């Protein structure tokens, strides 16, 4: 078992037993985009990196590239050097000739009485161009500038992303469920002086006021020293403002109105160097500050296009639905860029999967003829809980389903397979990260058998290896957990952390780099930050994070971020967060706090701490419990022993605490928590 120094989440999947294989059926294989087992050979390490030409050739290049992989600035890899392209052109314009009248985006509003909007490629083209015209002419933005998007799940989000991409503007979309403060901090880090948001959106049947969060984001950015010059506001209902917050004069502008003033404008796509940044996506790491993962235009787009075609098995006639939020990497890669680059029809659903009832997803699938379905174990668990028999009542036919974001328990996997997939759909359990741009480990759906609980082998071109803490390679079937690494770079990998190359090198390469001066990629295995076991068949079973990150419903939260949010509540002196398993969400944070002298514990204070965390970070970070303890268990040097608190929360053996500075406190806390 890999070390679990911080009480992070590496505990469960290691106990799962080996499962039987499930084989893809002939119907699926007969139509699949990739059925050639020789593909692994074609992408073997001795063909690296030239094998990746096949990825690049899925795109339209304005100028073809000359160098597949440039390692001169290792470990900041450069892919398809010399090439020029535009991501918006690749996702929109190039499909017009054949697919002008085909639906690009099916938008499903949360309220069932509102009609589904079917946006054709032509319509998408028009809206992207008009929006790009506003960004260029009204905002004066140009290639390389950063713009923060704080948008919910409506078509305006991909339209705005593609409008940015058209001009080479770097978009930084912040999940709409994050707090205004979290958004403002990201604006500051990315130095965005323009915020694009929406007045309101539906969630759980309520029209949420989102503009209020956007105002807080501006405030937070300005407090941090980032000037915000404009806030562009889409209206959930164009022409009808649904927020009670006032529009600030000369700062806030209705984007629908501006777009109307640019009706039918066309903007020539800016031909971008392959290595220029397409977007930043922030994610949590082991220190408090979120990391801006910097994704390239050519490498990233080619990677997600290939993965969408061969792992998601998207064909032109398929209807593809990924239930993730575009505010996360899954949505960027597998709702927007991958599917649209292939000219597919992609579904965007605004709201909660179980709203207004347990049958909603299956009604959407039936109505739109969705045949490829993509979601997280958290959603699968929730759907099973509220309506285990619902799928059978609906007449939809999935050929393919994806699981992403967390380990999926074998019995949850089987429900997904048998009940949701009706025993016919293949499942791919895709392991990857914000940093990696696209999938790394998964079965190839028509080639490899599935095994519940194991993601699968490295995908073609991806060569995983598991090292122990000393850097020894753990062999397949050894049964030991270690640190999951990838031997080689790949085109979808992020280029660096925005403005923090040192942190990039330290976090992902520091442990196993063989020579910091080397320009040979072989010396730079990528360390993912996950513990894993390599099974004898070469399948990887992911155990969870090895750093201070908690995976809540498939969303990464840094324990340090939660702790510093808790510390901002009045009266709190110290805070420590540990991970607890949860039936639906996979993991949830438990929060321990101690109070400043003279402050008494109370239920109100507990509630205040919870609401402070939700205000600072967003509701998804809300702790499951807050325990106000008389003191934290500490080492003699004063470090909080989170491992001890994690054992208490998880009712595990606490182990030897005699070397602590205050061992007596442990029993007191245990009684308080466990009763
Ligand atoms: C976890 C989401 C098990 C893992 C795409 C990783 C998974 C983190 C899987 C990245 C999977 C992702 N099985 N665990 N199939 N997919 N993870 O950056 O711990 O939000 O490091 O990217 O989620 O989360 P992120």
XYZ file of C-alpha atoms and ligand atoms in Angstrom:
700
model
C 0.000 0.000 0.000
C 1.395 3.331 -0.929
C 2.115 5.791 1.796
C -0.827 7.735 2.976
C 0.953 10.433 4.878
C -1.798 12.983 4.843
C -4.851 10.842 5.229
C -5.602 11.419 1.565
C -7.774 9.088 -0.354
C -5.602 6.123 -1.303
C -7.415 3.486 0.586
C -10.233 1.711 -1.050
C -9.623 0.125 -4.413
C -6.652 -1.797 -3.078
C -9.061 -4.139 -1.327
C -11.050 -4.890 -4.425
C -10.615 -8.387 -5.738
C -9.714 -9.174 -9.335
C -12.814 -9.201 -11.463
C -13.839 -11.207 -14.499
C -13.576 -9.815 -18.017
C -16.489 -8.556 -20.056
C -16.109 -8.626 -23.840
C -17.390 -6.094 -26.352
C -20.207 -7.573 -28.459
C -20.051 -8.182 -32.214
C -22.524 -5.412 -32.924
C -20.231 -2.845 -31.354
C -17.069 -4.269 -32.898
C -18.668 -4.356 -36.335
C -19.133 -0.608 -36.400
C -16.171 0.584 -34.313
C -13.663 3.150 -35.529
C -10.727 1.076 -34.355
C -10.694 -2.722 -34.389
C -7.062 -3.404 -35.208
C -5.146 -4.846 -32.250
C -1.973 -3.962 -34.137
C -2.566 -0.393 -33.053
C -0.552 -0.960 -29.866
C 2.381 -2.025 -31.991
C 1.989 1.004 -34.231
C 2.273 3.187 -31.151
C 5.074 1.275 -29.435
C 7.869 3.179 -27.737
C 10.324 2.557 -30.553
C 7.967 4.419 -32.885
C 7.761 7.342 -30.528
C 7.247 10.230 -31.186
C 6.607 9.955 -34.937
C 3.592 7.691 -34.377
C 1.704 10.762 -33.209
C 1.527 12.076 -36.772
C -1.695 10.080 -36.969
C -3.175 12.385 -34.300
C -2.120 15.588 -36.037
C -3.542 14.367 -39.330
C -7.059 14.491 -37.930
C -6.828 18.286 -38.005
C -6.838 20.981 -40.616
C -3.476 22.759 -40.633
C -2.966 26.167 -42.209
C 0.691 25.363 -42.319
C 1.925 21.802 -41.849
C 4.384 21.236 -39.004
C 7.976 20.108 -39.452
C 9.005 18.676 -36.057
C 6.835 16.173 -34.223
C 8.383 16.683 -30.792
C 10.899 19.302 -29.751
C 12.506 18.471 -26.404
C 14.995 21.336 -26.285
C 13.162 23.027 -23.404
C 12.592 19.801 -21.408
C 10.298 19.060 -19.675
C 8.215 21.698 -21.444
C 7.510 19.635 -24.538
C 6.643 21.214 -27.861
C 4.491 19.263 -30.292
C 4.009 19.703 -34.040
C 6.443 22.581 -34.177
C 6.279 24.850 -37.206
C 2.591 24.100 -37.692
C -0.186 26.664 -37.657
C -3.877 26.112 -37.139
C -6.983 27.543 -35.557
C -9.063 25.529 -33.088
C -12.306 27.370 -33.840
C -11.837 26.732 -37.563
C -11.267 23.063 -36.836
C -14.342 22.776 -34.625
C -16.718 24.852 -36.740
C -15.780 26.136 -40.199
C -14.349 22.962 -41.596
C -17.646 21.121 -41.077
C -19.799 23.598 -42.969
C -19.270 22.083 -46.352
C -20.685 18.706 -45.391
C -22.599 19.316 -42.202
C -23.926 22.841 -42.335
C -27.443 21.789 -41.372
C -26.441 19.133 -38.919
C -26.933 19.722 -35.195
C -23.695 20.674 -33.524
C -25.182 21.237 -30.074
C -28.393 19.908 -28.580
C -29.077 22.157 -25.616
C -31.403 20.678 -23.018
C -32.650 23.275 -20.511
C -33.251 21.948 -17.041
C -36.950 22.823 -17.047
C -38.630 20.096 -19.001
C -41.303 22.407 -20.356
C -38.663 24.480 -22.161
C -37.905 23.245 -25.667
C -34.604 21.589 -26.544
C -32.522 23.856 -28.766
C -30.845 22.194 -31.729
C -28.034 24.438 -32.905
C -26.709 23.593 -36.353
C -23.094 24.022 -37.388
C -24.159 26.996 -39.474
C -25.820 28.595 -36.476
C -22.805 27.843 -34.311
C -20.607 29.446 -36.960
C -22.740 32.591 -36.944
C -22.811 32.880 -33.165
C -19.090 32.225 -32.762
C -18.257 34.865 -35.353
C -20.546 37.489 -33.879
C -19.200 36.872 -30.398
C -15.620 37.017 -31.683
C -16.454 40.352 -33.315
C -17.502 41.726 -29.917
C -14.338 40.446 -28.271
C -12.210 42.012 -30.955
C -14.007 45.268 -31.653
C -15.702 46.141 -28.414
C -13.156 44.692 -25.983
C -10.027 45.197 -28.049
C -8.816 41.713 -27.229
C -6.167 39.964 -29.264
C -4.195 36.747 -29.491
C -2.439 35.854 -26.253
C -4.740 37.899 -23.980
C -6.510 36.013 -21.206
C -10.228 36.200 -20.595
C -12.011 34.606 -17.667
C -15.273 32.829 -18.367
C -17.606 32.110 -15.469
C -20.422 30.455 -17.320
C -22.969 27.751 -16.573
C -23.963 24.860 -18.835
C -25.659 26.666 -21.694
C -24.591 26.933 -25.356
C -23.138 30.396 -24.679
C -20.220 28.652 -22.978
C -18.896 26.736 -26.018
C -19.805 29.692 -28.241
C -17.652 31.974 -26.083
C -14.797 29.469 -25.882
C -14.752 29.067 -29.654
C -14.991 32.835 -30.159
C -11.875 33.224 -28.001
C -10.109 30.418 -29.855
C -10.962 32.080 -33.164
C -8.874 35.090 -32.143
C -6.184 33.155 -30.276
C -7.433 34.575 -26.969
C -6.670 32.260 -24.055
C -9.894 31.341 -22.279
C -9.934 30.500 -18.594
C -13.316 29.028 -17.757
C -14.102 28.766 -14.048
C -16.756 26.240 -12.980
C -19.969 28.196 -12.325
C -20.489 26.302 -9.053
C -17.275 27.771 -7.676
C -17.583 30.847 -5.486
C -17.015 34.352 -6.775
C -13.892 34.509 -4.633
C -12.430 31.403 -6.296
C -13.207 32.929 -9.698
C -11.623 36.249 -8.721
C -8.440 34.538 -7.532
C -8.167 32.814 -10.909
C -8.747 36.116 -12.722
C -5.905 37.563 -10.733
C -3.580 34.642 -11.417
C -4.315 34.633 -15.137
C -4.279 38.465 -15.338
C -7.663 38.656 -17.032
C -9.250 42.069 -17.046
C -12.419 40.890 -18.730
C -14.995 38.575 -17.210
C -17.691 36.871 -19.266
C -20.595 35.528 -17.285
C -24.340 34.897 -17.309
C -27.101 36.465 -15.270
C -28.723 33.247 -14.078
C -29.175 29.535 -14.723
C -31.311 26.648 -13.555
C -30.226 24.096 -11.032
C -32.544 21.802 -9.121
C -35.578 23.648 -10.498
C -34.462 27.072 -9.273
C -33.222 29.954 -11.352
C -29.980 30.797 -9.538
C -28.736 34.355 -9.463
C -25.242 34.008 -10.919
C -24.486 37.671 -11.506
C -24.128 38.095 -7.755
C -21.202 35.654 -7.873
C -19.698 37.467 -10.823
C -19.782 40.721 -8.852
C -17.981 38.981 -5.999
C -15.428 37.665 -8.479
C -14.690 41.199 -9.663
C -14.371 42.343 -6.079
C -11.999 39.489 -5.223
C -9.890 40.084 -8.331
C -9.625 43.784 -7.539
C -8.779 43.105 -3.905
C -5.956 40.937 -5.159
C -4.727 43.751 -7.395
C -6.231 42.724 -10.734
C -8.095 45.524 -12.449
C -11.315 44.423 -14.162
C -12.348 46.669 -17.010
C -15.419 44.927 -18.401
C -17.967 42.359 -17.376
C -19.921 40.917 -20.297
C -23.195 39.327 -19.261
C -25.097 36.782 -21.336
C -28.767 36.557 -20.421
C -30.244 33.140 -19.800
C -33.284 34.560 -21.579
C -31.942 37.037 -24.155
C -33.489 40.451 -23.695
C -34.719 39.677 -20.192
C -32.337 40.213 -17.294
C -32.982 37.589 -14.604
C -30.736 38.838 -11.817
C -31.543 41.326 -9.082
C -27.969 42.672 -9.075
C -27.627 46.058 -10.735
C -25.557 46.331 -13.889
C -22.596 48.573 -13.107
C -22.385 51.489 -15.493
C -19.437 51.442 -17.878
C -18.342 48.094 -16.523
C -21.207 45.659 -17.139
C -22.606 45.106 -20.632
C -25.247 42.787 -22.005
C -23.502 40.485 -24.418
C -26.698 39.594 -26.297
C -27.095 43.279 -27.172
C -23.492 43.666 -28.258
C -23.761 40.568 -30.393
C -26.876 41.962 -32.017
C -24.877 45.018 -33.023
C -22.447 42.683 -34.799
C -25.091 40.689 -36.589
C -23.628 38.495 -39.337
C -20.107 39.783 -38.736
C -17.432 37.344 -39.814
C -14.034 37.160 -38.217
C -11.181 35.432 -39.954
C -9.733 32.709 -37.731
C -6.265 33.722 -36.553
C -3.696 31.179 -37.640
C -1.986 30.188 -34.401
C 1.347 28.453 -33.889
C 0.641 24.879 -32.742
C 2.423 25.590 -29.477
C 0.443 28.703 -28.528
C -1.879 28.365 -25.563
C -5.506 27.487 -26.263
C -6.742 27.747 -22.675
C -5.879 27.625 -19.001
C -7.715 25.249 -16.717
C -7.175 25.645 -13.008
C -6.915 22.635 -10.756
C -5.959 21.897 -7.175
C -2.609 20.691 -6.036
C -0.891 20.079 -2.747
C -0.299 23.702 -1.863
C -3.120 26.157 -1.436
C -2.732 28.034 -4.691
C -4.607 26.522 -7.663
C -2.505 25.674 -10.682
C -3.288 27.094 -14.105
C -2.690 24.189 -16.458
C -1.618 25.544 -19.788
C -2.948 23.609 -22.800
C -1.620 24.018 -26.323
C -3.547 24.492 -29.540
C -2.158 21.795 -31.864
C -1.111 19.070 -29.446
C -4.202 19.339 -27.280
C -6.696 19.534 -30.122
C -5.166 16.608 -31.990
C -5.151 14.538 -28.822
C -8.777 15.092 -27.864
C -9.886 14.589 -31.458
C -8.147 11.214 -31.685
C -9.476 10.133 -28.292
C -13.013 11.177 -29.228
C -12.825 9.209 -32.433
C -11.192 6.021 -31.198
C -11.893 5.771 -27.478
C -15.308 7.462 -27.448
C -15.958 5.853 -30.844
C -17.800 8.908 -32.149
C -19.079 8.596 -35.728
C -20.713 11.424 -37.707
C -24.183 9.936 -37.189
C -23.845 9.408 -33.434
C -25.472 11.534 -30.755
C -23.024 11.957 -27.971
C -23.806 13.078 -24.437
C -21.255 13.814 -21.782
C -22.881 14.753 -18.518
C -19.820 16.525 -17.069
C -19.672 20.288 -16.637
C -17.722 22.239 -19.234
C -16.153 24.059 -16.288
C -13.929 21.008 -15.808
C -11.394 19.489 -18.160
C -13.764 16.637 -19.063
C -16.206 19.113 -20.534
C -13.520 21.076 -22.384
C -12.075 17.959 -23.987
C -15.126 15.748 -24.340
C -18.134 18.032 -24.688
C -16.569 20.839 -26.674
C -13.250 20.373 -28.426
C -13.105 16.638 -29.202
C -16.680 16.077 -30.408
C -16.928 19.367 -32.315
C -13.575 18.832 -33.969
C -15.043 15.578 -35.311
C -18.214 17.309 -36.497
C -20.357 15.332 -34.062
C -23.622 16.262 -32.353
C -22.913 16.954 -28.697
C -25.530 17.314 -25.963
C -25.358 20.008 -23.302
C -27.669 19.568 -20.336
C -28.115 22.549 -18.065
C -29.045 21.006 -14.769
C -29.092 18.226 -12.230
C -29.224 14.659 -13.637
C -32.002 13.637 -11.273
C -34.199 16.695 -11.817
C -37.178 16.551 -11.672
C -37.038 12.801 -11.156
C -34.908 9.711 -11.561
C -35.927 9.196 -15.178
C -34.703 12.517 -16.558
C -31.437 11.310 -18.094
C -33.109 8.369 -19.771
C -35.888 10.560 -21.165
C -33.259 12.878 -22.653
C -31.417 9.885 -24.109
C -34.636 8.544 -25.589
C -35.770 11.858 -27.025
C -32.456 12.753 -28.628
C -31.434 9.216 -29.621
C -28.262 9.512 -27.582
C -26.134 6.450 -28.251
C -22.885 7.418 -26.507
C -23.125 8.336 -22.833
C -20.322 9.675 -20.665
C -20.462 10.324 -16.925
C -18.781 9.912 -13.543
C -19.116 7.200 -10.900
C -20.697 9.800 -8.600
C -23.510 10.371 -11.079
C -23.889 6.621 -11.633
C -24.146 6.025 -7.873
C -26.704 8.809 -7.513
C -28.779 7.550 -10.454
C -28.734 4.032 -9.068
C -29.784 5.230 -5.656
C -32.763 7.283 -6.791
C -33.964 4.988 -9.540
C -32.257 1.619 -9.862
C -34.955 0.306 -12.207
C -35.657 3.475 -14.173
C -33.505 2.870 -17.271
C -35.564 -0.192 -18.261
C -38.643 2.025 -18.614
C -37.118 4.020 -21.446
C -36.467 3.135 -25.004
C -32.941 4.330 -25.643
C -29.986 2.358 -26.965
C -26.468 3.099 -25.837
C -23.652 1.503 -27.758
C -20.921 3.006 -25.612
C -20.574 4.441 -22.119
C -17.715 6.164 -20.312
C -16.799 6.417 -16.666
C -14.422 9.182 -15.626
C -13.016 11.005 -12.666
C -12.872 8.502 -9.823
C -12.456 4.806 -9.256
C -15.736 3.032 -9.982
C -16.623 0.262 -7.540
C -17.168 -3.075 -9.337
C -20.792 -3.379 -8.228
C -21.543 0.159 -9.397
C -19.812 -0.724 -12.671
C -22.049 -3.772 -13.068
C -25.213 -1.748 -12.512
C -23.990 0.744 -15.099
C -23.284 -2.103 -17.535
C -26.367 -4.223 -16.987
C -29.043 -1.664 -16.212
C -27.966 1.572 -17.902
C -26.175 -0.096 -20.804
C -28.770 -2.901 -20.905
C -25.940 -5.402 -21.247
C -25.162 -4.138 -24.751
C -23.047 -1.018 -24.396
C -19.306 -1.251 -23.934
C -17.831 0.721 -21.050
C -14.542 2.581 -21.040
C -13.227 3.555 -17.616
C -10.953 6.428 -18.559
C -8.201 7.510 -16.219
C -6.650 10.916 -16.814
C -6.278 14.386 -15.326
C -6.697 18.100 -15.961
C -2.980 18.147 -16.692
C -3.084 15.383 -19.275
C -5.628 16.957 -21.640
C -7.183 13.623 -22.544
C -7.342 9.960 -21.575
C -4.205 8.031 -20.600
C -5.398 4.636 -19.410
C -8.519 2.925 -20.688
C -9.456 -0.090 -22.709
C -9.777 0.395 -26.469
C -13.485 -0.334 -26.673
C -13.593 -2.821 -29.570
C -10.239 -4.448 -28.839
C -9.736 -4.990 -25.122
C -12.026 -6.722 -22.667
C -13.404 -4.595 -19.835
C -12.648 -5.344 -16.218
C -14.773 -3.660 -13.538
C -12.681 -1.514 -11.224
C -9.621 -1.311 -13.488
C -9.191 1.534 -15.924
C -7.246 -0.616 -18.369
C -3.834 -0.495 -20.009
C -2.102 2.600 -21.297
C -3.838 3.779 -24.468
C -1.929 3.487 -27.755
C 1.103 5.747 -27.430
C 0.898 5.953 -23.625
C 3.394 3.875 -21.663
C 2.560 3.739 -17.966
C 4.993 2.557 -15.310
C 4.632 2.281 -11.557
C 7.572 3.240 -9.361
C 8.011 2.743 -5.660
C 9.289 5.624 -3.551
C 12.885 4.694 -4.329
C 12.304 4.709 -8.073
C 12.232 0.924 -8.572
C 9.822 -0.279 -11.177
C 6.972 -2.404 -9.833
C 6.238 -5.308 -12.138
C 2.774 -6.263 -13.383
C 1.089 -8.685 -11.030
C 3.396 -7.911 -8.103
C 0.364 -6.671 -6.214
C 2.160 -3.671 -4.764
C 0.895 -0.125 -5.010
C 3.187 2.646 -6.133
C 3.274 5.967 -7.927
C 1.726 5.916 -11.354
C 3.926 7.565 -13.978
C 3.998 7.793 -17.765
C 7.352 7.109 -19.421
C 6.821 9.333 -22.438
C 5.364 12.744 -23.277
C 2.182 12.889 -25.391
C 0.579 15.690 -27.407
C -2.333 16.361 -25.018
C -0.106 16.982 -22.007
C -0.186 20.472 -20.502
C 2.829 22.575 -21.290
C 3.473 24.014 -17.868
C 1.765 25.701 -14.948
C 0.891 29.255 -15.911
C 3.694 31.536 -14.707
C 5.207 28.793 -12.547
C 7.563 26.542 -14.438
C 9.422 25.664 -11.229
C 6.295 24.283 -9.623
C 5.517 22.359 -12.804
C 8.902 20.660 -12.779
C 8.878 20.045 -9.048
C 5.355 18.626 -8.859
C 5.354 16.330 -11.866
C 8.987 15.469 -12.542
C 10.877 16.303 -9.336
C 10.709 12.847 -7.838
C 11.805 10.654 -10.745
C 13.803 12.895 -13.061
C 17.178 11.306 -13.797
C 19.063 14.441 -14.754
C 17.682 17.956 -14.532
C 19.831 19.063 -17.471
C 18.754 16.261 -19.754
C 16.855 17.010 -22.927
C 16.062 13.369 -23.490
C 12.423 12.655 -22.739
C 13.415 9.253 -21.365
C 14.846 11.001 -18.325
C 11.577 12.712 -17.496
C 8.823 10.290 -16.504
C 5.612 12.178 -15.724
C 4.386 11.555 -12.168
C 0.601 11.779 -12.033
C 0.143 12.003 -8.262
C -2.004 8.878 -8.086
C -1.268 5.593 -6.376
C -2.000 2.558 -8.519
C -1.502 -1.180 -8.880
C -0.435 -2.755 -12.155
C -2.238 -6.048 -12.634
C -0.709 -9.052 -14.389
C -2.658 -8.318 -17.581
C -1.187 -4.824 -17.708
C -4.386 -3.144 -16.539
C -3.978 -0.265 -14.123
C -6.116 -0.054 -11.025
C -6.199 3.478 -9.651
C -6.239 3.788 -5.870
C -6.475 7.543 -5.492
C -4.371 10.617 -4.863
C -1.111 10.519 -2.987
C -1.031 14.246 -2.344
C -3.248 16.602 -0.361
C -6.068 16.417 -2.838
C -9.532 15.055 -2.145
C -11.568 13.811 -5.059
C -15.166 14.844 -4.253
C -17.667 13.671 -6.876
C -14.772 13.490 -9.306
C -13.739 17.088 -8.563
C -10.356 17.863 -7.174
C -10.213 19.921 -4.021
C -6.988 20.816 -2.267
C -7.154 20.175 1.474
C -5.021 23.296 1.918
C -7.590 25.385 0.060
C -10.363 24.144 2.353
C -8.223 24.701 5.434
C -7.368 28.245 4.531
C -11.028 28.953 3.811
C -11.928 27.612 7.273
C -9.252 29.788 8.846
C -10.970 32.848 7.470
C -13.980 32.211 9.752
C -13.877 34.396 12.867
C -12.576 32.601 15.923
C -10.882 29.709 14.118
C -7.258 29.215 15.105
C -6.314 26.026 13.290
C -7.920 23.816 10.675
C -7.194 20.362 9.304
C -9.020 18.513 6.568
C -9.155 14.759 6.005
C -10.928 12.601 3.433
C -13.883 10.345 4.276
C -15.506 7.831 1.939
C -19.062 8.686 0.918
C -21.703 6.437 -0.588
C -22.509 8.820 -3.444
C -19.663 11.303 -3.800
C -16.768 8.884 -3.456
C -14.975 11.087 -0.959
C -15.981 14.057 1.180
C -13.914 16.373 3.391
C -14.145 16.203 7.187
C -12.931 19.366 8.856
C -11.332 19.679 12.280
C -10.903 23.127 13.769
C -9.553 24.504 17.011
C -10.564 27.920 18.305
C -8.724 31.023 19.358
C -8.410 31.565 23.131
C -11.576 32.933 24.695
C -13.861 31.639 21.934
C -16.368 28.973 22.937
C -17.528 26.174 20.683
C -21.162 26.345 19.566
C -23.462 24.967 16.889
C -23.632 28.447 15.377
C -19.885 28.596 15.042
C -19.881 25.165 13.405
C -22.462 26.344 10.889
C -20.513 29.533 10.336
C -17.383 27.542 9.490
C -19.314 25.407 6.988
C -20.878 28.431 5.322
C -17.538 30.235 5.196
C -15.940 27.325 3.335
C -18.873 27.219 0.903
C -18.664 30.995 0.378
C -14.932 31.043 -0.189
C -14.666 27.987 -2.437
C -18.133 26.966 -3.554
C -20.678 24.445 -2.342
C -18.798 21.388 -3.558
C -16.135 22.045 -0.922
C -18.640 22.032 1.936
C -17.301 19.738 4.692
C -19.398 16.716 5.666
C -18.673 17.396 9.366
C -17.005 20.131 11.310
C -15.499 19.036 14.606
C -14.477 21.792 16.979
C -11.719 20.174 18.994
C -9.925 21.457 22.100
C -6.546 21.069 20.382
C -5.023 19.420 17.310
C -2.844 16.339 17.665
C 0.652 17.602 16.929
C 4.185 16.405 16.482
C 6.838 17.822 18.775
C 7.774 20.241 16.022
C 4.205 21.509 15.953
C 2.898 19.885 12.761
C -0.751 18.859 12.778
C -1.030 15.078 12.442
C -3.727 14.795 9.803
C -3.109 11.059 9.538
C -4.368 10.624 13.117
C -7.478 12.685 12.424
C -8.110 10.698 9.243
C -7.986 7.457 11.223
C -10.496 8.870 13.680
C -12.892 10.021 10.960
C -12.551 6.722 9.139
C -12.725 4.637 12.321
C -9.432 2.994 11.497
C -6.717 1.906 13.866
C -5.017 5.083 15.033
C -1.635 3.454 15.541
C 1.081 4.608 17.851
C 0.684 8.196 18.986
C 3.096 8.156 21.890
C 5.607 10.347 20.110
C 3.152 13.198 19.704
C 3.545 16.365 21.726
C 0.013 15.908 23.107
C -0.938 12.216 22.847
C -3.776 12.579 25.379
C -5.790 14.723 23.000
C -6.212 11.843 20.556
C -8.533 9.837 22.779
C -10.520 12.923 23.641
C -11.103 13.696 19.945
C -11.892 10.065 19.204
C -14.648 10.047 21.809
C -16.020 13.320 20.537
C -16.190 12.045 16.947
C -17.039 8.388 17.403
C -19.151 8.845 20.537
C -8.875 10.715 -10.467
C -10.512 14.454 -14.269
C -9.882 6.441 -10.974
C -7.386 10.539 -10.262
C -10.438 13.834 -15.674
C -6.801 11.717 -11.014
C -9.649 8.630 -11.620
C -7.817 12.785 -10.748
C -10.148 8.300 -12.910
C -7.839 13.827 -11.831
C -10.536 6.944 -13.156
C -9.646 10.412 -12.844
N -10.379 6.051 -12.161
N -9.517 7.706 -10.667
N -11.057 6.548 -14.312
N -10.142 9.440 -13.633
N -9.358 9.938 -11.621
O -7.865 16.656 -12.829
O -7.099 10.632 -8.884
O -10.316 16.633 -12.213
O -5.529 12.096 -10.553
O -9.388 15.219 -14.046
O -9.075 12.102 -10.705
O -8.890 14.724 -11.640
P -9.129 15.900 -12.662
